[in-house]
Coordinates of C-alpha atoms and ligand atoms in Angstrom, one line a residue:
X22 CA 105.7 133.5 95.6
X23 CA 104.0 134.3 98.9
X24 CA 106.5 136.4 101.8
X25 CA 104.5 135.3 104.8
X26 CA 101.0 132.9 105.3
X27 CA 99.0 133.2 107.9
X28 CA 98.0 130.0 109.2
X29 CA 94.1 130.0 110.3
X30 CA 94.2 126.3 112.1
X31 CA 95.8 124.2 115.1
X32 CA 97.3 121.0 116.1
X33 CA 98.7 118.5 113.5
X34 CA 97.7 120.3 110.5
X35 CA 99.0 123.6 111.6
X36 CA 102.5 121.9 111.7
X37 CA 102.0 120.4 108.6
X38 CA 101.4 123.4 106.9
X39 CA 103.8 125.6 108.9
X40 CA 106.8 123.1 107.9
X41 CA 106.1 123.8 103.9
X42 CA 106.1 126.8 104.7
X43 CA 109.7 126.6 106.2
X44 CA 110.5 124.6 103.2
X45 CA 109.6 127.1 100.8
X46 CA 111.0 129.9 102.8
X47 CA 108.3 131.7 103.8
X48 CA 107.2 133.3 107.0
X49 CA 104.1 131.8 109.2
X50 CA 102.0 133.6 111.2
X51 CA 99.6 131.2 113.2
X52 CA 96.7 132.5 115.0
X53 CA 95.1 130.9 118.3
X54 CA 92.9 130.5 120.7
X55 CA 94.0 130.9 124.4
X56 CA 93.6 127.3 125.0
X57 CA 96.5 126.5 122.6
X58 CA 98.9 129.4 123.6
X59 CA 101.3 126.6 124.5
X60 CA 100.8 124.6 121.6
X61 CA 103.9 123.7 119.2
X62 CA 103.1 125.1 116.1
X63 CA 102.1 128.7 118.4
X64 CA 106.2 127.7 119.9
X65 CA 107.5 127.1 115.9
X66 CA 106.2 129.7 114.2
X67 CA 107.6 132.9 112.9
X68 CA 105.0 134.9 114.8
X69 CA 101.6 133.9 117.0
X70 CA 98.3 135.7 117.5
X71 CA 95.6 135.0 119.6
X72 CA 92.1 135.5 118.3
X73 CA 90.0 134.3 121.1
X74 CA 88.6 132.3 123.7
X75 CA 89.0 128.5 123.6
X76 CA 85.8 128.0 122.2
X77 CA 86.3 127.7 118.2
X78 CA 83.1 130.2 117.0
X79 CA 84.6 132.8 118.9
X80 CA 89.0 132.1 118.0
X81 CA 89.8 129.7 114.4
X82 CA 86.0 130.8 113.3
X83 CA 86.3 134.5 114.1
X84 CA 87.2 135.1 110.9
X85 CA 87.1 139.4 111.6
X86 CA 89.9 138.5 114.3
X87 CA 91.5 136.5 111.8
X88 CA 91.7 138.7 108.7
X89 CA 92.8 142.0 111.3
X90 CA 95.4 139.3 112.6
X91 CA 96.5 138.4 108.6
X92 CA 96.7 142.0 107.6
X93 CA 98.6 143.5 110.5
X94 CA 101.1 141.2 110.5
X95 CA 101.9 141.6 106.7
X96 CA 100.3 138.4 105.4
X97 CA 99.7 137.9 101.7
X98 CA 98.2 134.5 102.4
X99 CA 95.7 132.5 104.6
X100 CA 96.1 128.7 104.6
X101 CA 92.8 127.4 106.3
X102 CA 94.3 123.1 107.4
X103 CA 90.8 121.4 107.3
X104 CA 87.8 121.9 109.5
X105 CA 87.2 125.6 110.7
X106 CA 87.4 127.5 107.9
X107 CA 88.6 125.2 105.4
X108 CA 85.5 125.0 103.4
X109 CA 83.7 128.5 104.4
X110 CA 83.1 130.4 101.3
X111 CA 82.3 133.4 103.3
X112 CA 85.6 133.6 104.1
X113 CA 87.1 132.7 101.0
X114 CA 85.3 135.4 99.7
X115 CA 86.5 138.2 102.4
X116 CA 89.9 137.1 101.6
X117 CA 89.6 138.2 98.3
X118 CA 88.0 140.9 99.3
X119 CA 90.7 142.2 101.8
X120 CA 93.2 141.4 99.4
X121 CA 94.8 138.4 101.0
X122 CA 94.9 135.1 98.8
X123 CA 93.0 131.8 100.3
X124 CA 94.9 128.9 99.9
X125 CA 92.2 127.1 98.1
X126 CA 89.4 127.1 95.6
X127 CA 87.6 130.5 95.4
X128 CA 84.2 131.2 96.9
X129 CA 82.1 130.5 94.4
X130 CA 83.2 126.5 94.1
X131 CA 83.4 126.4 97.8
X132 CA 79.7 127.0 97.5
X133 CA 79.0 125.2 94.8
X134 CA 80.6 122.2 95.8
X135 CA 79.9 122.8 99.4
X136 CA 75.9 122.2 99.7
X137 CA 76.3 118.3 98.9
X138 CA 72.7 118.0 97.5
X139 CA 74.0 121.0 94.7
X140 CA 76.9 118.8 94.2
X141 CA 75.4 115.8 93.1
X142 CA 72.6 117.5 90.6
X143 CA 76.1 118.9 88.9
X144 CA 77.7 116.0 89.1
X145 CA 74.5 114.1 87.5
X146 CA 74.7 116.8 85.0
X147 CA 78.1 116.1 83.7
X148 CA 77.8 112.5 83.6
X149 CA 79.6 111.6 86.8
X150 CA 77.4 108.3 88.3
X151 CA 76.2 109.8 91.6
X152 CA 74.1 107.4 94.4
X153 CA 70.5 107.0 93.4
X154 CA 68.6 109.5 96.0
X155 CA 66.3 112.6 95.7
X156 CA 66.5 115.1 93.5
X157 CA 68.2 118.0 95.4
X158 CA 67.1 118.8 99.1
X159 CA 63.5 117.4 100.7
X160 CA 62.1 120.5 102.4
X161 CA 60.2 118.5 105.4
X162 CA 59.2 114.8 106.3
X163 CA 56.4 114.6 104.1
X164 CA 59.2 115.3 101.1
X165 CA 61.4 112.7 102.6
X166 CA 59.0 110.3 102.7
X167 CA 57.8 110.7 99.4
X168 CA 62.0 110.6 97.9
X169 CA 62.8 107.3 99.8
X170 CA 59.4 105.4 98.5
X171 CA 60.7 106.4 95.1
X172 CA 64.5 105.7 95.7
X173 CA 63.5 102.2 97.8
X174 CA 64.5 101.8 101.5
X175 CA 67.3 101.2 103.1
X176 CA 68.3 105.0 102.8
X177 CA 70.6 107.2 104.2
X178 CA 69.1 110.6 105.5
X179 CA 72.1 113.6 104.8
X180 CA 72.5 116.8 105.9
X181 CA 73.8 119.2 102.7
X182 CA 75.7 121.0 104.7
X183 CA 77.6 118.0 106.4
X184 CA 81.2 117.0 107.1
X185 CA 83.0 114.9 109.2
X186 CA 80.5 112.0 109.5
X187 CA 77.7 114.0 111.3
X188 CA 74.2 114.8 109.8
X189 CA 73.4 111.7 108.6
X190 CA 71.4 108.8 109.8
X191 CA 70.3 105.5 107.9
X192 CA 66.7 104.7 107.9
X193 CA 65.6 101.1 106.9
X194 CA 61.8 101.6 107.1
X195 CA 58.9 104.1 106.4
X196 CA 57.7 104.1 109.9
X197 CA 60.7 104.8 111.3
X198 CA 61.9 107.8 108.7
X199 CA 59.7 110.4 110.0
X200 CA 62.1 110.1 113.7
X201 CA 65.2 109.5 112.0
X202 CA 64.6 112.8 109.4
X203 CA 64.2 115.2 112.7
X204 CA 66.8 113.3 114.3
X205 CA 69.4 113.9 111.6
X206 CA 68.6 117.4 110.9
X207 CA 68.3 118.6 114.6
X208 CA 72.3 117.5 114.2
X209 CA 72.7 119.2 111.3
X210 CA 71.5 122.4 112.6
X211 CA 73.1 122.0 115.6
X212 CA 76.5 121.1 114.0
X213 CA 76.6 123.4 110.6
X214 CA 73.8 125.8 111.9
X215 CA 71.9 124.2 108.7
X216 CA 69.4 121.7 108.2
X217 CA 68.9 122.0 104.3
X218 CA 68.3 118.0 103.9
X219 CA 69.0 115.2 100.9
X220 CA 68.5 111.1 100.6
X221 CA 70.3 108.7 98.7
X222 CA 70.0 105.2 98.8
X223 CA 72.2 103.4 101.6
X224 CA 74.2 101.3 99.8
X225 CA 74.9 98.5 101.6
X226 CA 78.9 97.6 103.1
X227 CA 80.6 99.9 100.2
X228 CA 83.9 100.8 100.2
X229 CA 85.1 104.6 100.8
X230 CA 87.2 105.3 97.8
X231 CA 88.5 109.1 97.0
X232 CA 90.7 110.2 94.7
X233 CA 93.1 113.7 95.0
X234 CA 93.1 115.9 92.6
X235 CA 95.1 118.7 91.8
X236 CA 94.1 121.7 89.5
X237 CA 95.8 124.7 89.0
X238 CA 94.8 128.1 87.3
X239 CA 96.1 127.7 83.9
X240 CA 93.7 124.5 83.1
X241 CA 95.7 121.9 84.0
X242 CA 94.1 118.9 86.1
X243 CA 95.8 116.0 87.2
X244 CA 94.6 113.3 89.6
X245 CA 96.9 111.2 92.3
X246 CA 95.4 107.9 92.2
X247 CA 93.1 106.7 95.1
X248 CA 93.0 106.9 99.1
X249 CA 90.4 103.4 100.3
X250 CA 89.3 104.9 103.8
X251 CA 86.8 102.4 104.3
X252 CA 87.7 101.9 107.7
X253 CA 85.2 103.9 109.5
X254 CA 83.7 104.3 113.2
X255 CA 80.2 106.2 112.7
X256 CA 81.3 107.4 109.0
X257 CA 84.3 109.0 110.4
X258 CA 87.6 107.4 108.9
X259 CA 89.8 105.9 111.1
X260 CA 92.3 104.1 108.4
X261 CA 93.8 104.7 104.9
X262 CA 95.6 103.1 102.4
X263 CA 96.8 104.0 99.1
X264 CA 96.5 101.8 96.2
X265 CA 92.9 100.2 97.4
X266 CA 92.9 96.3 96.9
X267 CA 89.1 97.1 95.6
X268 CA 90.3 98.7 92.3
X269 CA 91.7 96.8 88.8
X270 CA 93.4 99.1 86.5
X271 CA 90.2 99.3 84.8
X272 CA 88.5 101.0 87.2
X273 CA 91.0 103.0 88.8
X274 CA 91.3 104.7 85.0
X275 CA 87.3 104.9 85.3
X276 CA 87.3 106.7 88.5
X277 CA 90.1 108.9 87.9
X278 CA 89.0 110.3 84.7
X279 CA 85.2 110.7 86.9
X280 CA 86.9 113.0 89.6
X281 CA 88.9 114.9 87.1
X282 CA 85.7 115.4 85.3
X283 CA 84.2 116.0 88.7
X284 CA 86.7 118.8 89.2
X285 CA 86.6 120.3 85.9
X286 CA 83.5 120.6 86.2
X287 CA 83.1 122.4 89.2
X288 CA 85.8 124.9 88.0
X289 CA 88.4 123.9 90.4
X290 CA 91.4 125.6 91.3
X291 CA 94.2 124.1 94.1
X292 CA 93.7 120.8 96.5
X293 CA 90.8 118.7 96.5
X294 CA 89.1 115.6 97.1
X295 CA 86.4 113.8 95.2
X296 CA 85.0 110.9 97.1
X297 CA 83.2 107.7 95.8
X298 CA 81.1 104.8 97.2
X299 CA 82.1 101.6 95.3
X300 CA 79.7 98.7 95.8
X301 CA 80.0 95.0 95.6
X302 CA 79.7 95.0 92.2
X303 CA 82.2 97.2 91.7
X304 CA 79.8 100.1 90.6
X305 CA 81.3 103.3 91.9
X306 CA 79.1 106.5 92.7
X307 CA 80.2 110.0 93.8
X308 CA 79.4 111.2 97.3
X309 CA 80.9 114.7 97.7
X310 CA 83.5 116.9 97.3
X311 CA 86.0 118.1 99.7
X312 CA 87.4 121.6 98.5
X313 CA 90.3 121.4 101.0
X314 CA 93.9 119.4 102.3
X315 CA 92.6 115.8 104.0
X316 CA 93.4 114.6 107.2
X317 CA 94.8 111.4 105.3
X318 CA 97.0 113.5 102.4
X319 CA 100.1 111.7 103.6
X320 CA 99.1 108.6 101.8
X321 CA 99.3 110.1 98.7
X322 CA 102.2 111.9 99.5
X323 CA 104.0 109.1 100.2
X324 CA 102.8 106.7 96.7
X325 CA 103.2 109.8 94.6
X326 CA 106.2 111.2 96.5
X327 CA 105.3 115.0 96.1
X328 CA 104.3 117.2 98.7
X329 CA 100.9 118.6 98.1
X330 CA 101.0 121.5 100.9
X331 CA 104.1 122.7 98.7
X332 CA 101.3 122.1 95.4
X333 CA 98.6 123.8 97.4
X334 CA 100.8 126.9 98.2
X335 CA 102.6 127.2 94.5
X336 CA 98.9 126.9 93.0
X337 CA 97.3 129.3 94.8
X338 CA 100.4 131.7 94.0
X339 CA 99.4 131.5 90.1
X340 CA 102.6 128.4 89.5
X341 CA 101.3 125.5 87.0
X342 CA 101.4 122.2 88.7
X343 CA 105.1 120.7 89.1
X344 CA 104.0 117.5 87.1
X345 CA 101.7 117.0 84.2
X346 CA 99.6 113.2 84.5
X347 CA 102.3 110.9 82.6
X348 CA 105.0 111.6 85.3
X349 CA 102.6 110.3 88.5
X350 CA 103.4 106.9 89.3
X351 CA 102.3 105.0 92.5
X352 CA 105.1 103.6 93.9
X353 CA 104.3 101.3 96.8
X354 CA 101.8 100.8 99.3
X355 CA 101.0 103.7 102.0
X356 CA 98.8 102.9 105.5
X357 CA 98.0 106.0 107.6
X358 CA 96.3 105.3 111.2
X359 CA 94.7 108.3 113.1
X360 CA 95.5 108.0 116.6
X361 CA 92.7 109.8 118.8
X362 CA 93.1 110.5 121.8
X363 CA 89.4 108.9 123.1
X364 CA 88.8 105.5 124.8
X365 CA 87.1 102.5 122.6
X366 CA 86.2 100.8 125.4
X367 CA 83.7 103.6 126.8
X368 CA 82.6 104.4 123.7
X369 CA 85.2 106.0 122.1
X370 CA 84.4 108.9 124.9
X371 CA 87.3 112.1 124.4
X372 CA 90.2 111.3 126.9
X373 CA 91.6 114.6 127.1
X374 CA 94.7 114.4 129.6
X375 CA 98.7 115.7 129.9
X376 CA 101.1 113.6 128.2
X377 CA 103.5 112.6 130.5
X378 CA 105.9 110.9 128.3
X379 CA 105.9 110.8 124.4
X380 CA 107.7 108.2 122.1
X381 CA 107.5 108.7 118.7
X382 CA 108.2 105.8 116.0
X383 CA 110.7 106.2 113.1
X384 CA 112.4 104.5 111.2
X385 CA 112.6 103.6 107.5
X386 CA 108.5 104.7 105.5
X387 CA 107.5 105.8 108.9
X388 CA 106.5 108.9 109.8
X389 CA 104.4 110.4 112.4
X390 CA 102.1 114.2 112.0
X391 CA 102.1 115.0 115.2
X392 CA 101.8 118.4 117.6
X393 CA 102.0 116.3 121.2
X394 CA 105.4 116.6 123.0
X395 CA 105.7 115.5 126.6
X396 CA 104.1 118.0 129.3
X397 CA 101.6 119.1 126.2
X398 CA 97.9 118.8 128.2
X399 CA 95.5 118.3 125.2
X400 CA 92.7 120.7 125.4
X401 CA 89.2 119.5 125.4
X402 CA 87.6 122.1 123.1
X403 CA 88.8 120.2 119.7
X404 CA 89.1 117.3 117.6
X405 CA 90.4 114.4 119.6
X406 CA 93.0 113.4 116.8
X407 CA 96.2 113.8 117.9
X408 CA 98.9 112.0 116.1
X409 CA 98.8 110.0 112.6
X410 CA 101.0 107.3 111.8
X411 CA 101.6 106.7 108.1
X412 CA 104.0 103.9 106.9
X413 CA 105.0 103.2 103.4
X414 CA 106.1 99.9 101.8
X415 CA 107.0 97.9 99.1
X416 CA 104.0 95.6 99.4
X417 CA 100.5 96.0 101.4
X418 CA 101.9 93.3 103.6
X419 CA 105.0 94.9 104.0
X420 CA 103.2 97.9 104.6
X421 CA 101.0 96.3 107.8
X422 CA 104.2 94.4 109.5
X423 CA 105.7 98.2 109.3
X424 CA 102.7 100.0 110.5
X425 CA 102.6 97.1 113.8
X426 CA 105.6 97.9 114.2
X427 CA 105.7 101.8 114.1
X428 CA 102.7 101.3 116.5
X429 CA 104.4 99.1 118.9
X430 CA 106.9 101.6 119.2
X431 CA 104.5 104.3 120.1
X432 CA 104.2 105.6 123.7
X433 CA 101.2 108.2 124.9
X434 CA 101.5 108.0 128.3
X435 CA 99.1 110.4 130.3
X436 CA 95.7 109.9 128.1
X437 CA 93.9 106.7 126.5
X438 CA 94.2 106.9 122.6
X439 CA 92.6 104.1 120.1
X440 CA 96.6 103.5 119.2
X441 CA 95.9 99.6 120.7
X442 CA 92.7 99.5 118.7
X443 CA 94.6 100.3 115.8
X444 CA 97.4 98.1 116.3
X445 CA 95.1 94.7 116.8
X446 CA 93.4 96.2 113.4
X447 CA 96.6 94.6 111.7
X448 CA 96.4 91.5 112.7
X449 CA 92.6 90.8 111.8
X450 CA 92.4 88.3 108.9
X451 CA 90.0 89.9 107.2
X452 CA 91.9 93.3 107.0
X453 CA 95.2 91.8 106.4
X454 CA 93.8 90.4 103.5
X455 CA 92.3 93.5 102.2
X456 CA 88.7 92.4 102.8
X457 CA 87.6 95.7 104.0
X458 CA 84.2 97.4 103.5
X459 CA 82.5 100.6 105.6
X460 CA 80.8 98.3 108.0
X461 CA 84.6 96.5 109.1
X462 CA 84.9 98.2 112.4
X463 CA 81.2 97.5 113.2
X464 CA 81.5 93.7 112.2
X465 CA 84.8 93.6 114.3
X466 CA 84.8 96.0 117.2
X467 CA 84.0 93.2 120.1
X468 CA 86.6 91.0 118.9
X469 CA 89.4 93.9 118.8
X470 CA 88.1 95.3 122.1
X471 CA 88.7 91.7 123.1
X472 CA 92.2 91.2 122.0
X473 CA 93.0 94.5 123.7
X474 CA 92.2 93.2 126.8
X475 CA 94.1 90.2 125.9
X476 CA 97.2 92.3 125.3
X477 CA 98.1 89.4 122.7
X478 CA 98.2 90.6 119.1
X479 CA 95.2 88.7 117.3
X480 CA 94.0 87.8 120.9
X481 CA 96.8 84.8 120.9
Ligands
ADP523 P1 88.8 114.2 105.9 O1 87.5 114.4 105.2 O2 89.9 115.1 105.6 O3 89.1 112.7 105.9 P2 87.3 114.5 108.3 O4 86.0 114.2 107.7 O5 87.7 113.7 109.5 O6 88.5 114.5 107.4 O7 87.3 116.0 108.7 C1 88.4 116.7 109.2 C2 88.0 117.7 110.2 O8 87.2 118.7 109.6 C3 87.2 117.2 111.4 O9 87.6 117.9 112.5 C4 85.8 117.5 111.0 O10 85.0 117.6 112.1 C5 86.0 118.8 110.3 N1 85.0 119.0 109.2 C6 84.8 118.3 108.1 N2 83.8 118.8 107.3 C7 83.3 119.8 108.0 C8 82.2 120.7 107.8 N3 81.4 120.6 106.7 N4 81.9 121.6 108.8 C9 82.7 121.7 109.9 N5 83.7 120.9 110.1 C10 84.0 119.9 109.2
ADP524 P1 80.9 113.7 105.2 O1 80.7 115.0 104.5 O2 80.5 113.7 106.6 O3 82.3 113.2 105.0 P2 80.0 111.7 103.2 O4 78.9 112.0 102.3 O5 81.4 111.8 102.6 O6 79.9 112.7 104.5 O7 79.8 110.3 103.9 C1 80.6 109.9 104.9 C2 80.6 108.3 105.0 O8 79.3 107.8 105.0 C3 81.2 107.7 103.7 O9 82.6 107.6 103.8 C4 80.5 106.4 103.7 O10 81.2 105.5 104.5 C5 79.2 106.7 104.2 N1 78.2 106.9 103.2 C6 77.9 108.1 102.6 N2 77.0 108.0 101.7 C7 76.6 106.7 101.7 C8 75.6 105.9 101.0 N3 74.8 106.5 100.1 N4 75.5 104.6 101.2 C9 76.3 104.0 102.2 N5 77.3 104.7 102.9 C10 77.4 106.0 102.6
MG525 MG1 83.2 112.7 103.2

């Protein structure tokens, strides 16, 4: 087993990983930027460094800073969190190289599984249903144009390089696709400094269903049932539940045996994701894989009741997984709400701001991934999550009158989170019953914003 991991990330997921860590005794070591020298997980762990400047291309992406920082503090280790790093396989590969292990999949499937367009035409390959689109990357307009006459509009324009929701844009028409196309990869080159570009065919109100995998170096793949983030503000999740009311038993066999196919075929090694869009019909289709930890792992975590940081870490130390596929069970129902802290009345604009007071829910199947405590000023440079609230339940309904609760217990005082948002999000009919599809929040926003102002749950 590892002696000491460096931890190359910040905020919630830092202390995630830092408190396996702690579990497993074994050291941390987390680097960071100046803007977070205060920050908890810089206050908790064994040892800090600062690499850089707030700015993240010059602190958690300087990966030189980051590698001198891993090796002269006696690292054997790098856990990348998600975001930065997480899915670089430049730096997966200079990890190798400098003889320190990446807590993930190797270079090679980072890369493979990384350029989304690459991803689908090996998906295709191995008989894993993938969305109807072009084949591989359209190299201008002209191309573009030419792919969504064949695939039939609406379609969704997609950056290959792409993550967390940006890069993509949905075009409905051909006179409008030419504007769209250099509108979508202007943010893909701005965002991943990469405008390599794909179509697929916008499937219309699907449900965002994923499944975890796990897959470890001596062959063995297992996968942990399903994570329905179909809750989604500009294809950004915002909620999560574990089971997904969308799946029979039938098709959640289906769809796990497609993402452990997906991952076997992609050579995977460690923690990873393999996401779906599921239609009306119930047809599922693969999007992309994430070759990292998720923002919403606690859901699993808390149906399966392992801890997959712990699985990350043991795999990438060369141990076989701690369970073989007959001994996971889903017990329960799980809800996860990511608290941002950014104000849905004025567009969901980043509130930055100094917490001035902090109250944290608890209770019984509540628990709160979190790196706020009170007089913590959240820095502007990064992510605007800043808590998640995950609550686990007998029942889905169980699990909603605990996660109202655990949210009316919540207090941020000092800067305007979504936490309200969220909170009038369990008592909308249509989401209490399950009803939920990718185009909920859009369908529903005005209402919620109104019952906010309301300060009535449901508005009544
Ligand atoms: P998840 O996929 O785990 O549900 P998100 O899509 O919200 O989570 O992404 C988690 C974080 O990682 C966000 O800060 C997001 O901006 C970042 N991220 C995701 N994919 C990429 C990528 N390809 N390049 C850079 N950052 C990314
Ligand atoms: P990212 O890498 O940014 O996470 P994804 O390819 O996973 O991008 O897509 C993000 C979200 O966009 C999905 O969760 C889904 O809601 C929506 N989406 C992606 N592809 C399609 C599609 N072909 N049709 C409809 N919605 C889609
Ligand atoms: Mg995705």
């Amino acid at each position: 087993m590892f002696q000491r991991i460096l931890i190359a990330n910040r905020g919630e997921i830092a202390l995630r990983i830092l408190r396996a860590c702690r579990d497993l005794d074994i050291d941390t070591v987390v680097v960071h930027s100046t803007a977070d020298a205060d920050s908890l997980p810089v206050q908790l762990a064994g040892r800090a460094v600062c690499v850089g400047p707030p700015r993240a291309g010059e602190s958690y992406l300087n990966t030189a800073a980051i590698l001198t920082a891993a090796q002269s503090a006696g690292c054997d280790a790098i856990h990348p969190g998600y975001g930065f790093l997480s899915e670089n396989a430049d730096f997966a590969d200079a990890c190798a190289r400098e003889g320190l292990k990446f807590i993930g999949p190797s270079g090679e499937v980072i890369r493979k599984m990384g350029n989304k367009a690459a991803a689908r035409s090996l998906m295709r390959a191995v008989g894993v249903p993938v969305v109807p689109g072009s084949d591989g990357a359209v190299a201008d307009a002209t191309a573009a144009r030419r792919a969504a006459d064949a695939i039939g509009y609406p379609v969704l324009i997609k950056a290959a390089a792409g993550g967390g929701g940006r890069g993509m844009r949905r075009c409905f028409s051909p006179e409008e696709l030419e504007g769209t196309f250099e509108e979508a990869r202007s943010e893909a080159v701005a965002n991943f400094g990469d405008g390599e570009m794909y179509l697929e065919k916008l499937i219309l109100s699907p449900r965002h269903i994923e499944f975890q995998i796990l897959a470890d170096r001596h062959g063995n793949v297992i996968q942990l049932g399903e994570r329905d983030c179909s809750i989604q503000r500009k294809n950004q999740k915002l909620i999560e539940e574990s089971p997904s009311r969308a799946l029979t038993p039938a098709l959640r066999a289906a769809m796990g045996e497609a993402a452990v196919k997906a991952a076997r075929a992609a050579g995977y090694e460690n923690a990873g994701t393999v996401e779906f869009a599921v239609d009306r019909e119930g047809r599922f289709y693969f999007i992309e894989m994430n070759t990292r930890i998720q923002v919403e792992h606690p859901v699993t975590e808390f149906v399966t009741g392992m801890d997959l940081v712990r699985e990350q870490i043991r795999i990438a130390a060369g141990l076989p997984l701690s369970r073989r596929q007959e001994e996971i069970t889903l017990t329960g129902h799980a809800l996860e709400c990511r608290i941002n802290a950014e104000d849905p009345r004025r567009g969901f604009a980043p509130c930055p701001g100094t917490v001035d007071f902090l109250h944290l829910p608890g209770g019984l199947g509540v628990r709160v991934e979190t790196a706020l405590y009170t007089g913590y000023t959240l820095p502007s440079f990064y992510d605007s999550l800043c808590a998640k609230v995950v609550v686990h339940a007998p029942t889905r309904l169980d699990a909603v009158r605990r996660m109202r609760r655990a949210l009316e217990e919540l207090v941020i005082e000092g800067c305007t989170t979504n936490a309200a948002l969220a909170h009038q999000i369990m008592y909308c009919p249509e989401f209490v019953r399950g009803n939920v599809d990718t185009a909920f929040l859009e369908r529903n926003l005005d209402t919620l914003l109104k019952w906010c102002d309301t300060g009535e749950e449901g508005g009544a």
